[in-house]
CSV table of C-alpha atoms and ligand atoms in Angstrom, one decimal:
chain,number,residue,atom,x,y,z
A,6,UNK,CA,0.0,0.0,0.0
A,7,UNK,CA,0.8,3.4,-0.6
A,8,UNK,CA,1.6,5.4,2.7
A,9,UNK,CA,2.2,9.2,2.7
A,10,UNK,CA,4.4,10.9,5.8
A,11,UNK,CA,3.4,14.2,6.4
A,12,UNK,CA,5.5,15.9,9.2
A,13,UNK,CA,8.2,13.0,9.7
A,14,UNK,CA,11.1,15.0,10.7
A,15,UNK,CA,9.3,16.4,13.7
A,16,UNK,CA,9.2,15.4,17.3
A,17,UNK,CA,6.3,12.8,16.7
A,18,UNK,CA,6.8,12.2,13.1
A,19,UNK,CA,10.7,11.5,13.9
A,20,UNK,CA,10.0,9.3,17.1
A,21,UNK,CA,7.4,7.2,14.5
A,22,UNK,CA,9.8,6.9,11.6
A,23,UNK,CA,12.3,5.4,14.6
A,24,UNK,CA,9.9,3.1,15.9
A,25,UNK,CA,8.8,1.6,12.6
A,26,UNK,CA,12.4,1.2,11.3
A,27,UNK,CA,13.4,-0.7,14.6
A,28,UNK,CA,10.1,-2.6,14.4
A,29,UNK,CA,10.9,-3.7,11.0
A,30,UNK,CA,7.2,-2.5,10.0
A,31,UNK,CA,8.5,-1.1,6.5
A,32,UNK,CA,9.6,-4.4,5.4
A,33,UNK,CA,7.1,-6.6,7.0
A,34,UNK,CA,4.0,-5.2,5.7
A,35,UNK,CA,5.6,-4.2,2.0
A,36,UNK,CA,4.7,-0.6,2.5
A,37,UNK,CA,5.6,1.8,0.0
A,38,UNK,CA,6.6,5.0,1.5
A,39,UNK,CA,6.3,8.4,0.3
A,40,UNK,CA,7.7,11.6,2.1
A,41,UNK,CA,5.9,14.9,1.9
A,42,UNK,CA,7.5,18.2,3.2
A,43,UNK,CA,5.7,21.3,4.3
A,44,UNK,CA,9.0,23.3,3.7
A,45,UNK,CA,11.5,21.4,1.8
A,46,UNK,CA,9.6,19.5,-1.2
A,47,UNK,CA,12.2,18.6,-3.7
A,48,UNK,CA,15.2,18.3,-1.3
A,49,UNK,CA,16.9,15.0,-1.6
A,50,UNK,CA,15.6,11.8,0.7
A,51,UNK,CA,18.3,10.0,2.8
A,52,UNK,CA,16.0,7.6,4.2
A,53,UNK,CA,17.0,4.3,2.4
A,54,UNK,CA,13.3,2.6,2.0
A,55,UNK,CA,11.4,5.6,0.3
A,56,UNK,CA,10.2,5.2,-3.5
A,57,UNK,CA,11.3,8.0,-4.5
A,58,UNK,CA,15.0,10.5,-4.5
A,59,UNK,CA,13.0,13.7,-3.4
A,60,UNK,CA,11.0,15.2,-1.1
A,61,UNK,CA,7.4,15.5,-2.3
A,62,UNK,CA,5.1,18.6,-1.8
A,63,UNK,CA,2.7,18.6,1.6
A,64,UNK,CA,0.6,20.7,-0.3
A,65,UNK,CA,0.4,19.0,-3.5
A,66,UNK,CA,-3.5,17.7,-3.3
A,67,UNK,CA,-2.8,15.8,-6.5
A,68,UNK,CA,0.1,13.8,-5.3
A,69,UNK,CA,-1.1,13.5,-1.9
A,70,UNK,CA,-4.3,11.8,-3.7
A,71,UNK,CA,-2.7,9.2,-4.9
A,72,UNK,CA,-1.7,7.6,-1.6
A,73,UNK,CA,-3.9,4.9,0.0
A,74,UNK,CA,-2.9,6.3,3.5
A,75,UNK,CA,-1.8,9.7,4.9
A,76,UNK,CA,-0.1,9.6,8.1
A,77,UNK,CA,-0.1,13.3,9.2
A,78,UNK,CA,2.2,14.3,11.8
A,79,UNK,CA,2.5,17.8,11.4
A,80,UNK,CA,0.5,20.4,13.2
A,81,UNK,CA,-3.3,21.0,13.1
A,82,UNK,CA,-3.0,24.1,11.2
A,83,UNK,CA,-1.8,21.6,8.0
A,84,UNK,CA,-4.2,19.3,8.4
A,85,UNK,CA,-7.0,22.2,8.7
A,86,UNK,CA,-5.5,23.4,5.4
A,87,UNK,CA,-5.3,20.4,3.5
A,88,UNK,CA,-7.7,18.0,4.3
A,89,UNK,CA,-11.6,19.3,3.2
A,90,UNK,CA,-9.3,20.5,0.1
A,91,UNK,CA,-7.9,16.7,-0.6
A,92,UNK,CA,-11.5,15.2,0.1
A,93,UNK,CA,-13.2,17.6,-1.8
A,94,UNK,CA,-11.1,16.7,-4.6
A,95,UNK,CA,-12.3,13.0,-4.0
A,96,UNK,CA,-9.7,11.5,-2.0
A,97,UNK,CA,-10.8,8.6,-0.2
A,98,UNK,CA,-8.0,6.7,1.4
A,99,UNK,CA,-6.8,7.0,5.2
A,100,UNK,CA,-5.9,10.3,7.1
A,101,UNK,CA,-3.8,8.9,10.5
A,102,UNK,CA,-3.9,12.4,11.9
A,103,UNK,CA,-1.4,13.5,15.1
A,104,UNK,CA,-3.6,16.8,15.6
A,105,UNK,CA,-6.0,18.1,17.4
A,106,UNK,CA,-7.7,18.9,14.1
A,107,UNK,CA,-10.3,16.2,13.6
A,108,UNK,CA,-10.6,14.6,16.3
A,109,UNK,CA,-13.9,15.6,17.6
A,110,UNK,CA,-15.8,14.9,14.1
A,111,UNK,CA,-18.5,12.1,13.5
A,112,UNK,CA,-16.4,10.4,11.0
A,113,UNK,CA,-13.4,10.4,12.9
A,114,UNK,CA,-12.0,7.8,15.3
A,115,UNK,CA,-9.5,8.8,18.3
A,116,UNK,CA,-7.6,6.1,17.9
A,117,UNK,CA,-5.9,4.0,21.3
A,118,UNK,CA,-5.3,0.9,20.6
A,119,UNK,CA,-4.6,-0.6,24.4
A,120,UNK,CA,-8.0,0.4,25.3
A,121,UNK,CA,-10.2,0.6,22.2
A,122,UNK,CA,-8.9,-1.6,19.3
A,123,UNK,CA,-12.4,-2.8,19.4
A,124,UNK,CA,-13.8,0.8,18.0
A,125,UNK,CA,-10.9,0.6,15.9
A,126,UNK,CA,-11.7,-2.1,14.3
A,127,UNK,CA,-15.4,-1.8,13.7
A,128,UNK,CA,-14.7,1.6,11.9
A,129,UNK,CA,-12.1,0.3,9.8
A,130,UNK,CA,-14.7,-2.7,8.6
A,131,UNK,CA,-17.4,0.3,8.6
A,132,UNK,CA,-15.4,1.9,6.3
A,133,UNK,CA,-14.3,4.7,8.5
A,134,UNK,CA,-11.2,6.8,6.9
A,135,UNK,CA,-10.1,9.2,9.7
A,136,UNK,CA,-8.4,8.2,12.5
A,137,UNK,CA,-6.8,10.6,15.2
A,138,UNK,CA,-4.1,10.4,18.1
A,139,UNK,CA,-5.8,11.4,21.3
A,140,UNK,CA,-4.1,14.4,23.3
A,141,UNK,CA,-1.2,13.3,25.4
A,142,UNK,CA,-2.1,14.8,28.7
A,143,UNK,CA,-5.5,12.7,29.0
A,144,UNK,CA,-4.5,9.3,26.5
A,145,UNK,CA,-1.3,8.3,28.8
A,146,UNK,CA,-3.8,7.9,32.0
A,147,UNK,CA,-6.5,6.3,30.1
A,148,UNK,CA,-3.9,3.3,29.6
A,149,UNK,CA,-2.7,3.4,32.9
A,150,UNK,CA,-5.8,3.1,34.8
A,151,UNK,CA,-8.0,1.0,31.8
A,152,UNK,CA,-8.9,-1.4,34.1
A,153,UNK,CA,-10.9,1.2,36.5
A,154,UNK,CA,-12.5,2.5,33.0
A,155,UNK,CA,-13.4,-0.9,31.6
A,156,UNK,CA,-14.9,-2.2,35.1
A,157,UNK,CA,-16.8,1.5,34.8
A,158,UNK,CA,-15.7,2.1,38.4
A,159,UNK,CA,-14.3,6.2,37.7
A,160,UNK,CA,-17.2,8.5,38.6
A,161,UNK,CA,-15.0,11.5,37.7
A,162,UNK,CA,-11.4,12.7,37.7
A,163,UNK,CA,-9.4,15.6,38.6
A,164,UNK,CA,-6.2,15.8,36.8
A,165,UNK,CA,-3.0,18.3,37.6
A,166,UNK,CA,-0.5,17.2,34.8
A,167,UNK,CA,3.8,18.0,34.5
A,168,UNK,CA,3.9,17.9,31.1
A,169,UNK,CA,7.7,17.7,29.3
A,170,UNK,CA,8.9,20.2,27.0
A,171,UNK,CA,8.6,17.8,24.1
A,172,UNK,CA,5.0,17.7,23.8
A,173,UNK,CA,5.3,21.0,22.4
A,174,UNK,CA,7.6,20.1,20.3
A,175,UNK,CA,11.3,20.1,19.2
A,176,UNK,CA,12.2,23.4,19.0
A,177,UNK,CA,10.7,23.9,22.8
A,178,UNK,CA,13.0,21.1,24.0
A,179,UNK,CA,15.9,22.8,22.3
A,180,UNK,CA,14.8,26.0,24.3
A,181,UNK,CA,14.4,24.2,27.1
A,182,UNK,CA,18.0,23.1,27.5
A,183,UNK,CA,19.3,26.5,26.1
A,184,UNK,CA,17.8,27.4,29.0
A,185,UNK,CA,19.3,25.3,31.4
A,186,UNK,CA,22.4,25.9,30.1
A,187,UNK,CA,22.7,29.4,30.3
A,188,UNK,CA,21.4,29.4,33.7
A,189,UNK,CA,25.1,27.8,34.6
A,190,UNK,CA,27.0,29.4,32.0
A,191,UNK,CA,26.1,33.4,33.0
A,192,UNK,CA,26.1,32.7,36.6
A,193,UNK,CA,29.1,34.5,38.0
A,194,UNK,CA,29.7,32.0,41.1
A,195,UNK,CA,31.0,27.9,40.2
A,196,UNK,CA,27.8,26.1,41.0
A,197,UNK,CA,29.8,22.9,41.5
A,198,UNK,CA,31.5,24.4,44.0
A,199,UNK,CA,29.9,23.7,47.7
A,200,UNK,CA,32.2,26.4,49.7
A,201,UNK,CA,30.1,29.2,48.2
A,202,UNK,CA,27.1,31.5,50.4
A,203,UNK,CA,24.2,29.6,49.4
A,204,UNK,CA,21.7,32.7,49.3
A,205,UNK,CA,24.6,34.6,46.9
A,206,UNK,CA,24.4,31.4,44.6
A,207,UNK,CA,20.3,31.5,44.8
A,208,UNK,CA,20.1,35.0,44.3
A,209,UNK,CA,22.8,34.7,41.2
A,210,UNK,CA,20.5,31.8,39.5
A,211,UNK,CA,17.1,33.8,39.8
A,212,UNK,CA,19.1,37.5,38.4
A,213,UNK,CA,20.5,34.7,35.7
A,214,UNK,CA,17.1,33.2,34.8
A,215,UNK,CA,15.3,37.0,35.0
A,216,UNK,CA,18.2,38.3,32.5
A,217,UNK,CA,17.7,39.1,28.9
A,218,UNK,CA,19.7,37.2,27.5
A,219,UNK,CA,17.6,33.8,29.1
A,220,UNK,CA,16.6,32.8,25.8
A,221,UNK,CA,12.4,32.7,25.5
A,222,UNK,CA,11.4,32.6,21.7
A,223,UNK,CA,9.3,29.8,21.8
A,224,UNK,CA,8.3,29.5,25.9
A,225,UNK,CA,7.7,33.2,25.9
A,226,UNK,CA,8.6,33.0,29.4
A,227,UNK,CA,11.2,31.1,31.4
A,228,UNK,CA,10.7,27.5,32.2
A,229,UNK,CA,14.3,25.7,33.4
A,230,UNK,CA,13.9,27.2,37.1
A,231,UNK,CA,10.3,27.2,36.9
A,232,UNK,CA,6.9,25.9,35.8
A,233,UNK,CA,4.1,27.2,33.2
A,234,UNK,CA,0.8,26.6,34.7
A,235,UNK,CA,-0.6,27.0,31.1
A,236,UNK,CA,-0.6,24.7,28.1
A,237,UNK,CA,-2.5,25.7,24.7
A,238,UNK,CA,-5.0,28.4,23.9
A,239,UNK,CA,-6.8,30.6,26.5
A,240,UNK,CA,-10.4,29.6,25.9
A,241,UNK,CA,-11.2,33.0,27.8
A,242,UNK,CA,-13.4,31.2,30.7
A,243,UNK,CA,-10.8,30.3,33.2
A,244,UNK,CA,-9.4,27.3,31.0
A,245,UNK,CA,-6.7,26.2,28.2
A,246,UNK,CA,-7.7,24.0,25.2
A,247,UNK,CA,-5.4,21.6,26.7
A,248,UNK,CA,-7.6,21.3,29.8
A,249,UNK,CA,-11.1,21.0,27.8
A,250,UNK,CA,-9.6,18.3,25.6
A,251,UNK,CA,-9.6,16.0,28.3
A,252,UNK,CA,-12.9,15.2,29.0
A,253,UNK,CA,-14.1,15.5,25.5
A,254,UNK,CA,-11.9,13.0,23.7
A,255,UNK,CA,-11.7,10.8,26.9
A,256,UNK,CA,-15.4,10.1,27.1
A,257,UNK,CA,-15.5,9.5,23.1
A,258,UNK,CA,-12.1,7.6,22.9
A,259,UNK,CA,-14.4,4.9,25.5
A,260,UNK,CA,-17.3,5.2,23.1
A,261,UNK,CA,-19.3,6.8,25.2
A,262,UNK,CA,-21.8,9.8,25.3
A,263,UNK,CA,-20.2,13.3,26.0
A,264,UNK,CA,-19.4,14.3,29.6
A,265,UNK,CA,-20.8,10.5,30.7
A,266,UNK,CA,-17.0,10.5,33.1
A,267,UNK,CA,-16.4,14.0,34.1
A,268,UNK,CA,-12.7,15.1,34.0
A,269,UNK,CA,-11.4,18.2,34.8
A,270,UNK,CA,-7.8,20.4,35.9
A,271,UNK,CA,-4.9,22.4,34.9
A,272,UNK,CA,-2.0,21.5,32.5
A,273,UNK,CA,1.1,22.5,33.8
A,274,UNK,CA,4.5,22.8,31.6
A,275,UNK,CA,7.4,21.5,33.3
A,276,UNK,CA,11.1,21.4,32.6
A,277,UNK,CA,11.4,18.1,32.4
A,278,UNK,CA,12.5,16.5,28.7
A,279,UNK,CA,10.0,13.6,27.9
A,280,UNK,CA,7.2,11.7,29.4
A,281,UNK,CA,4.2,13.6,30.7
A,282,UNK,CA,2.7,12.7,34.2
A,283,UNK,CA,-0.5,13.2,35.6
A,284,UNK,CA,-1.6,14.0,39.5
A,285,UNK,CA,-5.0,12.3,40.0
A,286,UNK,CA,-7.7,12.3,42.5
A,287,UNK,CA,-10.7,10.3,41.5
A,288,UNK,CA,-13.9,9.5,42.6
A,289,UNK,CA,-15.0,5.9,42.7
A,290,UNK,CA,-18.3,4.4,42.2
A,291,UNK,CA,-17.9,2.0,44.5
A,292,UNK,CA,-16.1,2.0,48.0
A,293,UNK,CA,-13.4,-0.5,47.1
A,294,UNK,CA,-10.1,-1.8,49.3
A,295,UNK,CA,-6.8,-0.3,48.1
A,296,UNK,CA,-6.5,-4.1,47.2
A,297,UNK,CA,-9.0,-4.2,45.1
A,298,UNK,CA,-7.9,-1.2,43.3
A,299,UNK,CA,-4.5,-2.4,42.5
A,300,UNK,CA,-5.8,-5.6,41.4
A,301,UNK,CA,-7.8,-3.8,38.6
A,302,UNK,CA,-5.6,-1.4,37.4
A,303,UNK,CA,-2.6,-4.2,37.2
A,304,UNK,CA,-5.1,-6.2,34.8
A,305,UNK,CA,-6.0,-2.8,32.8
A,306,UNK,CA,-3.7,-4.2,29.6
A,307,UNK,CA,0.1,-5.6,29.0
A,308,UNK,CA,1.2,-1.7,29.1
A,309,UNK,CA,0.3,-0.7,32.7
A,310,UNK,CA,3.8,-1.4,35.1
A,311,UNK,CA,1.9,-0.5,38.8
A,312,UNK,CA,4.4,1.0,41.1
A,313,UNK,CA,3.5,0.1,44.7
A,314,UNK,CA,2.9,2.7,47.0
A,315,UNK,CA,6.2,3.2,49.1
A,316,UNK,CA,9.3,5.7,49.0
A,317,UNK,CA,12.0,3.8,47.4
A,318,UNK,CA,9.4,2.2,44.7
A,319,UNK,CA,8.3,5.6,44.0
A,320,UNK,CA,11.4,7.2,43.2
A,321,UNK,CA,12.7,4.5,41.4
A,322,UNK,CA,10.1,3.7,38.9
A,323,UNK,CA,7.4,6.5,38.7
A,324,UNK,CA,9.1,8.9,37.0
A,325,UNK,CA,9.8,10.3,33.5
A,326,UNK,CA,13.7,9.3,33.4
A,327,UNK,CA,12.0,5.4,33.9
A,328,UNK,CA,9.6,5.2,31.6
A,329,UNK,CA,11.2,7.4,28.9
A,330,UNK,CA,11.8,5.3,25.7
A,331,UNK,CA,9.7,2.6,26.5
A,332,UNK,CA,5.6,1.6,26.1
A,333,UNK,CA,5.8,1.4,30.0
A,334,UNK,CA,3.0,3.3,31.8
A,335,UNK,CA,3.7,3.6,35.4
A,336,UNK,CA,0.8,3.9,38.0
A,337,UNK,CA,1.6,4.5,41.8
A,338,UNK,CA,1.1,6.6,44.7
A,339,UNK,CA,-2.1,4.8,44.7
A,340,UNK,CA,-3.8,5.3,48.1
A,341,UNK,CA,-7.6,6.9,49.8
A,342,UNK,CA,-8.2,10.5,50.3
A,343,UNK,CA,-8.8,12.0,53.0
A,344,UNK,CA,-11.6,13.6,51.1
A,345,UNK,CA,-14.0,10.8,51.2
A,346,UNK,CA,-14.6,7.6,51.1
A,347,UNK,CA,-14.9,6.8,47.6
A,348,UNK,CA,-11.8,9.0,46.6
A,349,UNK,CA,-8.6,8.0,45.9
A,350,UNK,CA,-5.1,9.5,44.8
A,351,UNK,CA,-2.9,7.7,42.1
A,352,UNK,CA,-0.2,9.3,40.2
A,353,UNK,CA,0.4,7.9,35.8
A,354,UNK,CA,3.5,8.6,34.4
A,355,UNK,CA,4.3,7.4,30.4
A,356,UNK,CA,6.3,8.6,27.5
A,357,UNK,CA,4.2,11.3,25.3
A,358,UNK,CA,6.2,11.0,22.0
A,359,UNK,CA,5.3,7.1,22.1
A,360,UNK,CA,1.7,6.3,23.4
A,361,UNK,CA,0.7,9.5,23.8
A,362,UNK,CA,1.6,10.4,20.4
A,363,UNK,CA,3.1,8.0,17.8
A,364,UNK,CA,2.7,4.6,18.9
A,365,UNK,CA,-1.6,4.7,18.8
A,366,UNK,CA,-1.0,5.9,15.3
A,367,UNK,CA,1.7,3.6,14.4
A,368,UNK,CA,-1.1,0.8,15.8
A,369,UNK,CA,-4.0,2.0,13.7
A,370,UNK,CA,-2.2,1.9,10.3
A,371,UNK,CA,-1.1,-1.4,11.1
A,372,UNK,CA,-4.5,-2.4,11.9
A,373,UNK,CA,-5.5,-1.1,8.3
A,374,UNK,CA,-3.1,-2.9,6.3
A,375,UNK,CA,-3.7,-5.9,8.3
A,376,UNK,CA,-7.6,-5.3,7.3
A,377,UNK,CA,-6.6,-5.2,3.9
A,378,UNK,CA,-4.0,-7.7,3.9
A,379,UNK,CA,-6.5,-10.6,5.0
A,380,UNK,CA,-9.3,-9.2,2.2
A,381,UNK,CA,-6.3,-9.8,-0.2
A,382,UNK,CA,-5.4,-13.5,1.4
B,402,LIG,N1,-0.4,19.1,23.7
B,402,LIG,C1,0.6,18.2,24.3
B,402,LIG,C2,1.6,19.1,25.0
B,402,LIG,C3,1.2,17.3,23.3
B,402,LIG,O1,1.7,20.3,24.7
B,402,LIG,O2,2.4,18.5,25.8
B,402,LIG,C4,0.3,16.7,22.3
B,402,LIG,O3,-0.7,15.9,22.8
């Protein structure tokens, strides 16, 4: 089959690309891969399994037209741009879509494999041809606690997230660690040094991270040093887009009717690199045993890696540096509030750039050529 990358040199497209080629997928499957470029159609292709010796154009509906699938990992304002233009001109193959853009349409599936390959499936024999990623900040948890979701057990959720730089993308990780660095390099007193007055070194970090020079392009304010409670658009009535996404595509990723698990909270940037946590407090239907609890989320699907609720599990294994690079989603800190007695605290931690971003789309164009694979058989 014929499969268009949209957006591969990116943070998600690049981390997808990675994963296929160590996964073997390319050669496995027979696809035949085209490369599109926003910016640089016509440039040559060093990747060794594309059809072709140069970039194509992302904006090229006639080319784009003749792929079977379009895997778009570039930002919602391309899709926005290019997709009713490529359907109105009759396309009808797949759009495997990263963004935001679609996500919420009839036709379109948010695609999460570990929790609803079921859906998946039944749109693809429907005939369904768009499939989204679901946002990061909500998809990661919905793995980690599937069991509590499937057993329909979460009345509703509050969720405070510490998102990494990456989910806004590379250049943001880049500024990130410009960041870091010049915090060290423009302070005036040796930070490795342990003999020096700790307020002087304090004070000479915050002037350093306050200076002009702190770079801030992308941020638009500092983050290395401290935190952005603010992720997305300001939807003008006390939230950002980030924050309304969650409940939205939660509740339809499940299948089920708008606002049917209420979720609500605030998205907070941190300066961490990659994986994205999330800082729960939910409310049960039932009164169940911490037991109990664990027990269900431990079955939720092969991806969930429970952290038990102690000190040295804790900081060993429910953090980003842990499950960075890996399918891993860590669930811990799993204990009752002293809320009430049908609340409970737990704590999700998994990489962004994989199942929160690539890997569900990486599974649901898989899942079509294997569709199309056995009609062929
Ligand atoms: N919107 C997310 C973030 C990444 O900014 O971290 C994409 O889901």
């Amino acid at each position: 089959m014929k499969v268009g990358f949209v957006g591969f040199r990116g943070m998600v497209g690049s981390v997808l690309i990675n994963r296929m080629i160590s996964e073997g997928d390319f050669k496995a499957h027979n696809i035949q891969t085209y490369f599109f470029s926003t910016s640089q159609a016509g440039n040559k292709i060093t990747l060794p399994f594309a059809t072709h010796d140069t970039l194509l154009d992302a904006y090229n509906i006639d080319e784009l037209k003749q792929m079977d699938i379009i895997v778009s990992t570039q930002s919602g304002t391309y899709t926005n741009t290019v997709f009713e233009n490529l359907r109105n001109a009759g396309y009808n193959g797949y759009y495997i879509d990263a963004s935001s853009a679609l996500r919420m349409r009839d036709d379109t599936i948010i695609a999460l494999s570990p929790v609803n390959q079921d859906i998946i499936n039944h749109g693809i024999q429907n005939g369904i041809k768009n499939f989204a990623g679901g946002n990061c900040s909500i998809t990661l948890s919905l793995i980690g606690l599937h069991g509590l979701f499937r057993e329909n057990l979460i009345k509703n959720m509050s969720m405070m997230t510490y998102q990494a730089a990456s989910g806004a993308g590379a250049l943001y990780v880049r500024e990130l660690l410009k960041q870091m660095a010049y915090v060290v390099d423009s302070n005036h007193i040796d930070i490795m040094n342990d003999d020096t007055t700790i307020l002087d070194l304090m004070n000479n970090v915050g002037m350093s991270i306050k200076s002009d020079g702190y770079p801030i392009d992308n941020f638009k304010t500092q983050l290395a040093g401290s935190v952005i409670p603010w992720i997305d658009m300001d939807l003008n009535d006390g939230s950002s887009k980030e924050e309304e996404k969650a409940e939205a595509e939660a509740n339809k990723i499940f299948g089920l009717p708008p606002q049917t698990i209420k979720i609500d909270g605030l998205c907070i940037r941190v300066g961490t690199v990659r994986s994205h946590c999330n800082a729960i407090t939910m409310q049960l239907k039932e009164k169940l045993s911490i037991g109990e609890i664990e027990k269900i989320i431990k079955h939720g699907n092969q991806w969930v890696h429970y952290v038990p609720n102690n000190k040295t599990s804790t900081m060993d294994e429910l953090n980003p540096i842990y499950t960075s690079n890996t399918l891993n989603i860590s669930v811990g800190r799993l204990k009752k509030s002293t809320l009430g007695d049908d609340i409970y605290h737990v704590f999700t931690v998994g990489d962004q750039l994989l199942w929160g971003a690539s890997e569900p789309l990486r599974q649901v164009l898989l899942s079509i050529i294997n569709f199309f694979d056995k009609k062929v058989r």
